[in-house]
Tab-separated table of C-alpha atoms in Angstrom:
chain	number	residue	atom	x	y	z
K	1	MET	CA	19.859	-10.493	-32.049
K	2	THR	CA	20.323	-8.059	-29.672
K	3	SER	CA	23.591	-7.520	-27.869
K	4	ASP	CA	23.309	-8.187	-23.960
K	5	ASN	CA	24.854	-4.922	-23.495
K	6	ASN	CA	21.856	-3.153	-25.217
K	7	LYS	CA	19.098	-4.976	-22.723
K	8	GLN	CA	17.495	-2.408	-20.361
K	9	PRO	CA	18.296	-3.229	-16.200
K	10	GLU	CA	15.768	-4.796	-14.498
K	11	PRO	CA	13.763	-2.241	-12.771
K	12	THR	CA	13.441	-2.121	-8.668
K	13	PRO	CA	10.950	-2.958	-6.871
K	14	VAL	CA	10.064	-0.796	-3.738
K	15	VAL	CA	7.807	-0.350	-1.494
K	16	LEU	CA	6.093	3.237	-1.316
K	17	VAL	CA	5.004	4.945	2.440
K	18	GLY	CA	2.921	7.892	2.732
K	19	VAL	CA	2.575	9.704	6.229
K	20	ASP	CA	-0.851	11.982	6.497
K	21	PHE	CA	0.084	14.539	8.391
K	22	GLY	CA	-3.195	16.257	8.075
K	23	ALA	CA	-2.200	18.084	4.708
K	24	ALA	CA	-4.555	19.281	2.075
K	25	ASP	CA	-2.866	17.760	-0.695
K	26	PHE	CA	-1.934	14.879	1.195
K	27	ASP	CA	-1.847	12.032	-1.960
K	28	ALA	CA	-3.223	8.989	-0.785
K	29	GLN	CA	-2.569	6.793	-3.707
K	30	LEU	CA	0.281	8.004	-3.934
K	31	GLU	CA	0.307	8.314	-6.911
K	32	GLU	CA	3.042	11.324	-7.680
K	33	LEU	CA	5.593	9.086	-5.953
K	34	GLY	CA	5.116	6.275	-8.254
K	35	LEU	CA	5.421	8.172	-11.463
K	36	LEU	CA	8.551	9.148	-10.126
K	37	ALA	CA	9.595	5.867	-8.969
K	38	GLN	CA	8.922	4.370	-12.785
K	39	THR	CA	10.484	7.697	-14.324
K	40	ALA	CA	13.764	6.503	-12.355
K	41	GLY	CA	13.596	3.086	-13.376
K	42	MET	CA	11.655	1.626	-10.070
K	43	GLN	CA	9.091	-0.049	-10.319
K	44	PRO	CA	6.673	0.227	-6.885
K	45	VAL	CA	5.501	-4.014	-6.009
K	46	ALA	CA	3.477	-2.482	-2.906
K	47	SER	CA	1.985	0.735	-0.779
K	48	VAL	CA	2.103	2.121	2.931
K	49	VAL	CA	-0.170	4.851	3.927
K	50	CYS	CA	-0.488	5.626	7.339
K	51	LYS	CA	-1.432	8.927	9.415
K	52	ARG	CA	0.474	10.596	12.036
K	53	LYS	CA	0.010	13.490	13.885
K	54	ALA	CA	4.147	14.089	13.677
K	55	PRO	CA	6.538	12.564	12.385
K	56	ASP	CA	8.678	9.974	14.736
K	57	ALA	CA	11.950	11.482	15.843
K	58	ALA	CA	14.170	8.358	15.716
K	59	LEU	CA	11.935	6.118	12.527
K	60	PHE	CA	9.820	8.877	11.224
K	61	VAL	CA	6.740	6.016	10.883
K	62	GLY	CA	7.236	4.485	14.740
K	63	SER	CA	8.123	1.146	15.361
K	64	GLY	CA	4.676	-0.816	14.557
K	65	LYS	CA	4.493	0.650	11.129
K	66	ALA	CA	8.061	0.037	10.416
K	67	ASP	CA	8.092	-3.280	11.131
K	68	GLU	CA	4.371	-3.674	9.062
K	69	ILE	CA	6.646	-2.197	6.187
K	70	ARG	CA	9.414	-5.369	6.316
K	71	LEU	CA	7.216	-7.910	6.083
K	72	LEU	CA	5.723	-6.111	3.299
K	73	ALA	CA	8.653	-5.334	1.476
K	74	GLN	CA	10.036	-9.350	2.131
K	75	MET	CA	6.071	-10.530	1.143
K	76	HIS	CA	7.036	-9.149	-2.392
K	77	GLY	CA	10.843	-9.766	-2.876
K	78	ALA	CA	11.628	-5.307	-2.220
K	79	ALA	CA	14.818	-3.998	-2.499
K	80	GLU	CA	14.349	-0.944	-1.336
K	81	VAL	CA	11.768	1.161	0.543
K	82	LEU	CA	10.952	5.031	-0.959
K	83	PHE	CA	9.058	7.681	1.194
K	84	ASP	CA	6.916	10.698	-0.485
K	85	GLN	CA	8.268	12.795	2.301
K	86	ALA	CA	11.716	14.042	3.170
K	87	LEU	CA	13.638	12.215	5.983
K	88	SER	CA	15.989	13.235	7.898
K	89	PRO	CA	19.897	11.932	8.036
K	90	ALA	CA	19.170	10.377	10.891
K	91	GLN	CA	15.596	8.750	10.306
K	92	GLN	CA	16.740	7.402	6.993
K	93	ARG	CA	19.980	5.348	8.891
K	94	ASN	CA	17.508	4.200	11.912
K	95	LEU	CA	15.046	2.810	9.055
K	96	GLU	CA	17.846	1.280	7.236
K	97	ARG	CA	18.838	-0.700	10.157
K	98	HIS	CA	15.721	-1.324	11.481
K	99	LEU	CA	13.868	-2.443	7.408
K	100	GLU	CA	17.133	-4.147	6.595
K	101	LEU	CA	17.015	-2.369	2.580
K	102	PRO	CA	17.874	1.198	1.030
K	103	VAL	CA	15.364	4.014	2.483
K	104	ASN	CA	15.213	6.644	0.343
K	105	ASP	CA	13.182	9.982	0.160
K	106	ARG	CA	10.887	12.134	-2.506
K	107	THR	CA	14.001	14.438	-2.140
K	108	PHE	CA	16.615	11.497	-3.417
K	109	LEU	CA	14.285	10.174	-5.998
K	110	ILE	CA	14.252	14.395	-7.604
K	111	LEU	CA	17.283	14.179	-7.590
K	112	GLU	CA	17.508	10.481	-8.829
K	113	ILE	CA	15.604	11.806	-11.940
K	114	PHE	CA	17.208	15.051	-12.756
K	115	ALA	CA	20.729	13.131	-12.732
K	116	GLN	CA	19.363	11.002	-15.330
K	117	ARG	CA	18.271	13.505	-17.826
K	118	ALA	CA	19.657	15.936	-17.329
K	119	ARG	CA	22.106	16.680	-21.158
K	120	SER	CA	23.700	20.278	-21.168
K	121	HIS	CA	26.954	20.986	-19.564
K	122	GLU	CA	25.124	23.948	-17.079
K	123	GLY	CA	22.456	20.803	-16.173
K	124	LYS	CA	24.891	18.400	-15.164
K	125	LEU	CA	26.306	20.996	-13.246
K	126	GLN	CA	23.328	21.559	-11.775
K	127	VAL	CA	22.608	18.315	-10.307
K	128	GLU	CA	25.860	17.194	-9.130
K	129	LEU	CA	25.471	20.339	-6.867
K	130	ALA	CA	22.137	19.533	-5.440
K	131	ARG	CA	23.662	15.947	-5.122
K	132	LEU	CA	26.498	16.855	-3.423
K	133	ASN	CA	24.717	19.848	-1.187
K	134	TYR	CA	22.328	16.674	-0.599
K	135	LEU	CA	24.431	14.166	0.409
K	136	SER	CA	26.459	15.735	2.434
K	137	THR	CA	23.841	15.341	5.298
K	138	ARG	CA	24.222	12.071	4.744
K	139	LEU	CA	27.839	10.758	5.050
K	140	VAL	CA	27.297	9.155	8.363
K	141	ARG	CA	25.259	6.740	6.957
K	142	ARG	CA	27.059	6.796	3.526
K	143	TRP	CA	29.683	5.490	5.053
K	144	SER	CA	28.741	3.132	7.832
K	145	HIS	CA	31.091	0.761	6.207
K	146	LEU	CA	33.713	1.945	7.955
K	147	GLU	CA	32.851	1.787	11.417
K	148	ARG	CA	35.032	-0.942	11.645
K	149	GLN	CA	38.206	1.019	10.773
K	150	ARG	CA	40.088	3.709	13.186
K	151	GLY	CA	40.257	7.248	12.916
K	152	GLY	CA	43.994	8.912	12.041
K	153	ILE	CA	46.727	8.951	14.927
K	154	GLY	CA	45.778	10.857	17.144
K	155	ALA	CA	41.834	11.098	16.698
K	156	ARG	CA	39.784	10.249	19.507
K	157	GLY	CA	36.366	11.074	17.809
K	158	GLY	CA	35.284	6.870	16.996
K	159	PRO	CA	35.678	4.857	14.273
K	160	GLY	CA	35.876	6.482	10.436
K	161	GLU	CA	36.297	9.616	11.953
K	162	ALA	CA	38.433	10.975	9.909
K	163	GLN	CA	37.800	9.170	6.123
K	164	ILE	CA	34.610	10.970	6.516
K	165	GLU	CA	36.229	14.278	7.727
K	166	LEU	CA	38.423	13.810	4.941
K	167	ASP	CA	34.759	13.233	1.726
K	168	ARG	CA	33.009	15.896	3.913
K	169	ARG	CA	36.417	18.271	2.792
K	170	MET	CA	36.099	16.814	-0.800
K	171	ILE	CA	32.761	17.077	-0.924
K	172	GLY	CA	33.270	21.052	-0.007
K	173	GLU	CA	35.756	21.811	-2.219
K	174	SER	CA	33.790	19.884	-4.914
K	175	ILE	CA	31.071	22.089	-4.154
K	176	LYS	CA	32.868	25.583	-4.610
K	177	ARG	CA	34.180	24.028	-7.672
K	178	LEU	CA	31.070	23.740	-9.115
K	179	LYS	CA	29.084	26.719	-7.527
K	180	GLU	CA	32.412	28.647	-9.765
K	181	ARG	CA	31.965	26.940	-12.629
K	182	LEU	CA	27.853	27.782	-12.905
K	183	SER	CA	28.485	31.355	-11.916
K	184	LYS	CA	30.677	31.419	-15.212
K	185	VAL	CA	27.603	29.614	-17.116
K	186	LYS	CA	25.166	32.773	-15.132
K	187	ARG	CA	27.795	35.540	-16.453
K	188	GLN	CA	27.215	34.224	-19.675
K	189	ARG	CA	23.503	33.945	-19.390
K	190	THR	CA	23.868	36.915	-18.547
K	191	THR	CA	25.548	38.492	-21.477
K	192	GLN	CA	22.655	37.019	-23.983
K	193	ARG	CA	20.414	38.121	-22.082
K	194	ARG	CA	21.743	41.599	-22.363
K	195	GLN	CA	22.105	41.598	-25.822
K	196	ARG	CA	18.261	40.397	-26.136
K	197	GLU	CA	17.527	43.696	-24.596
K	198	ARG	CA	19.647	45.506	-26.767
K	199	ARG	CA	17.938	44.192	-29.352
K	200	GLN	CA	14.189	45.363	-27.367
K	201	THR	CA	13.780	41.623	-27.944
K	202	PHE	CA	9.875	40.650	-25.962
K	203	ASN	CA	10.784	37.341	-23.230
K	204	VAL	CA	8.094	34.950	-22.908
K	205	SER	CA	8.808	31.818	-20.443
K	206	LEU	CA	6.437	28.332	-20.664
K	207	VAL	CA	6.430	28.014	-16.858
K	208	GLY	CA	4.138	25.010	-15.247
K	209	TYR	CA	3.742	21.615	-13.317
K	210	THR	CA	5.504	19.266	-14.927
K	211	ASN	CA	3.999	16.334	-17.720
K	212	ALA	CA	1.642	19.288	-18.652
K	213	GLY	CA	2.983	19.816	-21.615
K	214	LYS	CA	5.006	22.684	-22.064
K	215	SER	CA	7.804	21.063	-24.309
K	216	THR	CA	4.674	19.890	-26.358
K	217	LEU	CA	3.039	23.091	-26.925
K	218	PHE	CA	6.891	25.222	-27.532
K	219	ASN	CA	6.977	22.638	-30.528
K	220	ALA	CA	3.678	23.335	-31.846
K	221	LEU	CA	4.329	27.272	-31.731
K	222	VAL	CA	8.253	27.158	-33.023
K	223	LYS	CA	8.055	24.285	-34.529
K	224	ALA	CA	11.200	22.960	-33.357
K	225	ARG	CA	12.086	19.670	-32.214
K	226	ALA	CA	12.646	19.985	-28.738
K	227	TYR	CA	11.850	16.410	-26.375
K	228	ALA	CA	8.859	15.837	-25.487
K	229	ALA	CA	6.856	12.832	-23.897
K	230	ASP	CA	3.885	11.700	-21.149
K	231	GLN	CA	6.487	11.398	-17.637
K	232	LEU	CA	8.012	13.247	-15.265
K	233	PHE	CA	10.775	15.859	-15.549
K	234	ALA	CA	10.832	14.597	-20.229
K	235	THR	CA	13.269	17.996	-20.448
K	236	LEU	CA	15.448	19.399	-17.953
K	237	ASP	CA	17.286	22.123	-20.443
K	238	THR	CA	15.919	25.428	-20.880
K	239	THR	CA	15.794	25.957	-24.953
K	240	THR	CA	15.109	29.120	-26.582
K	241	ARG	CA	13.651	29.532	-29.990
K	242	GLN	CA	12.621	32.985	-31.588
K	243	LEU	CA	9.369	33.155	-32.422
K	244	TYR	CA	6.851	35.955	-34.896
K	245	ILE	CA	4.095	37.396	-33.988
K	246	GLY	CA	2.806	38.391	-37.362
K	247	GLU	CA	0.060	40.579	-35.990
K	248	LEU	CA	3.080	42.752	-34.477
K	249	GLU	CA	5.518	41.778	-37.269
K	250	ARG	CA	8.191	41.402	-34.369
K	251	SER	CA	9.941	38.454	-32.772
K	252	VAL	CA	9.903	37.076	-29.344
K	253	SER	CA	12.193	35.489	-27.363
K	254	LEU	CA	9.946	31.926	-26.425
K	255	SER	CA	11.740	29.619	-23.572
K	256	ASP	CA	10.654	26.536	-22.806
K	257	THR	CA	11.587	25.818	-19.226
K	258	VAL	CA	11.894	22.890	-16.378
K	259	GLY	CA	8.966	21.144	-14.754
K	260	PHE	CA	7.663	22.412	-10.831
K	261	ILE	CA	6.900	19.671	-8.502
K	262	LYS	CA	5.037	19.885	-5.316
K	263	ASP	CA	8.378	19.625	-2.881
K	264	LEU	CA	10.717	20.447	-5.530
K	265	PRO	CA	13.860	20.221	-3.300
K	266	HIS	CA	15.192	23.976	-2.013
K	267	GLY	CA	18.986	22.670	-3.437
K	268	LEU	CA	17.375	22.146	-6.553
K	269	VAL	CA	15.584	25.487	-6.732
K	270	ASP	CA	18.931	26.729	-5.819
K	271	ALA	CA	21.239	24.393	-7.923
K	272	PHE	CA	18.652	25.581	-11.166
K	273	GLN	CA	18.457	29.093	-10.746
K	274	ALA	CA	20.514	29.961	-13.991
K	275	THR	CA	17.918	27.475	-15.443
K	276	LEU	CA	14.884	29.360	-13.723
K	277	GLN	CA	16.558	33.351	-14.345
K	278	GLU	CA	14.939	32.671	-17.574
K	279	ALA	CA	11.566	33.209	-16.201
K	280	ILE	CA	12.738	35.699	-14.034
K	281	ASP	CA	13.614	37.882	-16.612
K	282	ALA	CA	10.281	36.975	-18.537
K	283	ASP	CA	8.052	40.070	-20.073
K	284	LEU	CA	5.216	37.788	-19.975
K	285	LEU	CA	5.107	33.738	-18.472
K	286	LEU	CA	2.938	31.646	-20.581
K	287	HIS	CA	1.647	29.351	-17.409
K	288	VAL	CA	0.846	25.850	-18.733
K	289	ILE	CA	-1.771	23.432	-17.173
K	290	ASP	CA	-2.590	20.611	-17.400
K	291	ALA	CA	-6.775	21.253	-17.715
K	292	SER	CA	-7.195	17.265	-17.461
K	293	ASN	CA	-5.657	16.803	-14.184
K	294	PRO	CA	-8.064	16.468	-11.754
K	295	LYS	CA	-5.271	18.431	-8.883
K	296	PHE	CA	-4.658	20.868	-11.249
K	297	PRO	CA	-5.648	23.810	-8.642
K	298	GLU	CA	-3.160	22.506	-6.047
K	299	GLN	CA	0.087	22.110	-8.861
K	300	ILE	CA	-1.286	25.651	-10.367
K	301	ALA	CA	-0.465	27.119	-6.420
K	302	GLN	CA	2.776	24.603	-6.339
K	303	VAL	CA	4.034	26.525	-8.791
K	304	GLN	CA	3.103	29.706	-8.103
K	305	ARG	CA	4.936	28.694	-4.724
K	306	VAL	CA	8.159	27.988	-6.664
K	307	LEU	CA	7.700	31.295	-9.053
K	308	ALA	CA	7.352	33.604	-5.717
K	309	GLU	CA	10.362	32.182	-4.081
K	310	ILE	CA	12.920	32.819	-7.169
K	311	GLY	CA	11.428	36.052	-7.547
K	312	ALA	CA	9.013	35.706	-10.148
K	313	SER	CA	5.739	36.056	-8.817
K	314	ASP	CA	5.014	40.116	-9.871
K	315	ILE	CA	5.520	38.657	-13.934
K	316	PRO	CA	2.619	39.057	-16.100
K	317	GLN	CA	0.932	35.414	-16.709
K	318	LEU	CA	-1.306	34.006	-19.051
K	319	LEU	CA	-3.043	30.606	-18.334
K	320	VAL	CA	-2.433	28.593	-20.847
K	321	PHE	CA	-5.102	25.171	-19.675
K	322	ASN	CA	-3.874	22.149	-21.876
K	323	LYS	CA	-5.222	18.989	-22.864
K	324	ALA	CA	-8.830	20.266	-23.819
K	325	ASP	CA	-8.431	17.111	-26.266
K	326	VAL	CA	-8.384	14.682	-23.771
K	327	LEU	CA	-11.821	16.877	-21.305
K	328	PRO	CA	-14.444	14.493	-21.060
K	329	ASP	CA	-17.548	16.022	-22.586
K	330	GLY	CA	-19.264	17.482	-19.978
K	331	GLN	CA	-16.053	18.828	-19.387
K	332	GLN	CA	-15.346	20.709	-22.525
K	333	PRO	CA	-14.676	24.952	-22.029
K	334	VAL	CA	-17.760	26.499	-22.561
K	335	GLN	CA	-15.608	29.641	-23.782
K	336	TRP	CA	-11.847	28.993	-25.033
K	337	GLN	CA	-10.701	32.519	-23.643
K	338	ASP	CA	-11.781	33.769	-20.758
K	339	VAL	CA	-10.437	34.795	-16.983
K	340	TYR	CA	-9.214	32.947	-14.560
K	341	GLU	CA	-8.325	34.139	-10.273
K	342	LEU	CA	-4.954	33.129	-9.558
K	343	ASP	CA	-4.122	34.469	-6.050
K	344	GLY	CA	-6.928	37.085	-5.895
K	345	ARG	CA	-6.075	38.869	-9.716
K	346	GLN	CA	-7.801	37.966	-12.393
K	347	THR	CA	-5.953	36.452	-14.948
K	348	PRO	CA	-6.313	35.750	-18.542
K	349	ARG	CA	-6.906	32.138	-19.690
K	350	VAL	CA	-6.929	30.158	-22.668
K	351	PHE	CA	-7.649	25.962	-23.068
K	352	VAL	CA	-5.746	25.223	-25.498
K	353	SER	CA	-4.655	20.941	-26.891
K	354	ALA	CA	-0.920	21.601	-27.933
K	355	ARG	CA	-0.979	18.078	-29.423
K	356	THR	CA	-3.896	18.754	-32.146
K	357	GLY	CA	-3.656	22.323	-32.043
K	358	ALA	CA	-7.117	23.418	-31.247
K	359	GLY	CA	-7.171	26.361	-29.593
K	360	LEU	CA	-3.816	28.117	-30.470
K	361	ALA	CA	-5.008	30.281	-32.292
K	362	GLY	CA	-6.127	32.144	-29.675
K	363	LEU	CA	-3.424	31.863	-27.691
K	364	ARG	CA	-1.959	33.697	-30.302
K	365	SER	CA	-4.482	36.572	-30.597
K	366	GLN	CA	-3.729	36.613	-26.754
K	367	LEU	CA	-0.208	36.551	-26.908
K	368	ALA	CA	-0.202	39.734	-29.272
K	369	ALA	CA	-2.922	41.087	-27.157
K	370	MET	CA	-0.810	40.777	-24.310
K	371	MET	CA	1.949	42.303	-25.086
K	372	VAL	CA	0.618	45.285	-26.639
K	373	ALA	CA	-1.064	45.618	-23.503
K	374	LEU	CA	2.291	45.509	-22.024
K	375	THR	CA	4.834	47.480	-24.388
K	376	GLY	CA	2.384	49.804	-25.809
K	377	THR	CA	2.920	47.933	-29.236
K	378	THR	CA	0.607	48.677	-31.443
K	379	ALA	CA	-0.223	46.655	-34.844
K	380	PRO	CA	1.524	48.224	-38.609
K	381	ALA	CA	-1.063	49.749	-40.548
K	382	ASP	CA	-0.972	46.527	-43.043
K	383	ALA	CA	-0.431	43.837	-40.608
K	384	SER	CA	-4.112	43.033	-41.504
K	385	HIS	CA	-2.630	39.965	-44.290
K	386	PRO	CA	0.377	39.071	-42.315
K	387	PRO	CA	3.177	36.860	-44.462
K	388	LEU	CA	2.478	33.402	-43.920
K	389	ASP	CA	6.256	32.682	-43.110
K	390	ALA	CA	8.574	34.725	-40.745
K	391	PRO	CA	11.878	35.752	-42.474
K	392	ASP	CA	13.641	33.487	-40.369
K	393	GLY	CA	11.670	30.315	-40.765
K	394	SER	CA	9.928	30.584	-37.094
K	395	VAL	CA	6.111	29.888	-37.157
K	396	VAL	CA	3.928	33.088	-37.583
K	397	LEU	CA	1.477	33.864	-34.980
K	398	SER	CA	-1.759	35.460	-37.185
């Protein structure tokens, strides 16, 4: 008999809203927003798409479309409305009054998922900092129930102003404390990286769009047990393991980092600077791409934008086109190792299936070759028959 305490809460029914302003990567089906909603424990029950030249200053979509959204939400019993684009605090507040329902945007949704998924102390600090930075601009909306209260003695600013200012000050102090704690974590990571540098460790970081299969590939390479699932943001915390390369008889440091996504909130990029530092300090990036996703070129572009934003755009990359096992027969690669034009540069590419292991041997040999090219390392004369197991128990690349 199942206890009531173990029952999963019913998903919140939500209406999805997307506005096409003419962007090339506009998701007319709102597929990714729907996946984000499901990841956060919500259930999309209807969707609305409209075209506009520019956002409406008050309601983002205009009053006529807002009326349509309200009727649709009532018809499907929706408890919340989610917008695919970022809303200003004023637009969010006006929409809630007009729709008579909670309204949130893509930024809030990603923050919610990160808050649910963060496991490490560092990850929780980063998420909380991003959440507080987001909420600090929306205190008027969050404290609308205080409008019936008067301000403090001598206050002329209006209803509830004293409480709002108090909360703004409390949030400001919390942000300051979180930044100090994250600075301490960053210093600890810097010390760890310096120790690796003194050992002359070659650093490799897995980067890529969320759900491209980074953690599955990480597990396949180092025989780790990092959490991997077919969902957005399955893992948020950086995991680092030693990877022994038999051809060169040396180890590299391999790190699995948080996945990127379209319109990743700037607050999260800033807050996760300590985690993304692993990518910034890498000698080589394994850029993992979901080859089965028809929108993979747009996803590559999004990852490149984030890498540029964090100062990692000049780090050499090896493109790993994953999920080759689910490609249709007509789309199977003719060559499993070739080059791909990335930002005007011919970049090495390999096709693999992290799930089945297909193509991993080619990835391993390409990784070793790039290490030789980047470091000048040469394979030992007796490396033609490397040991099957590394001294530290990690997988041998040979």
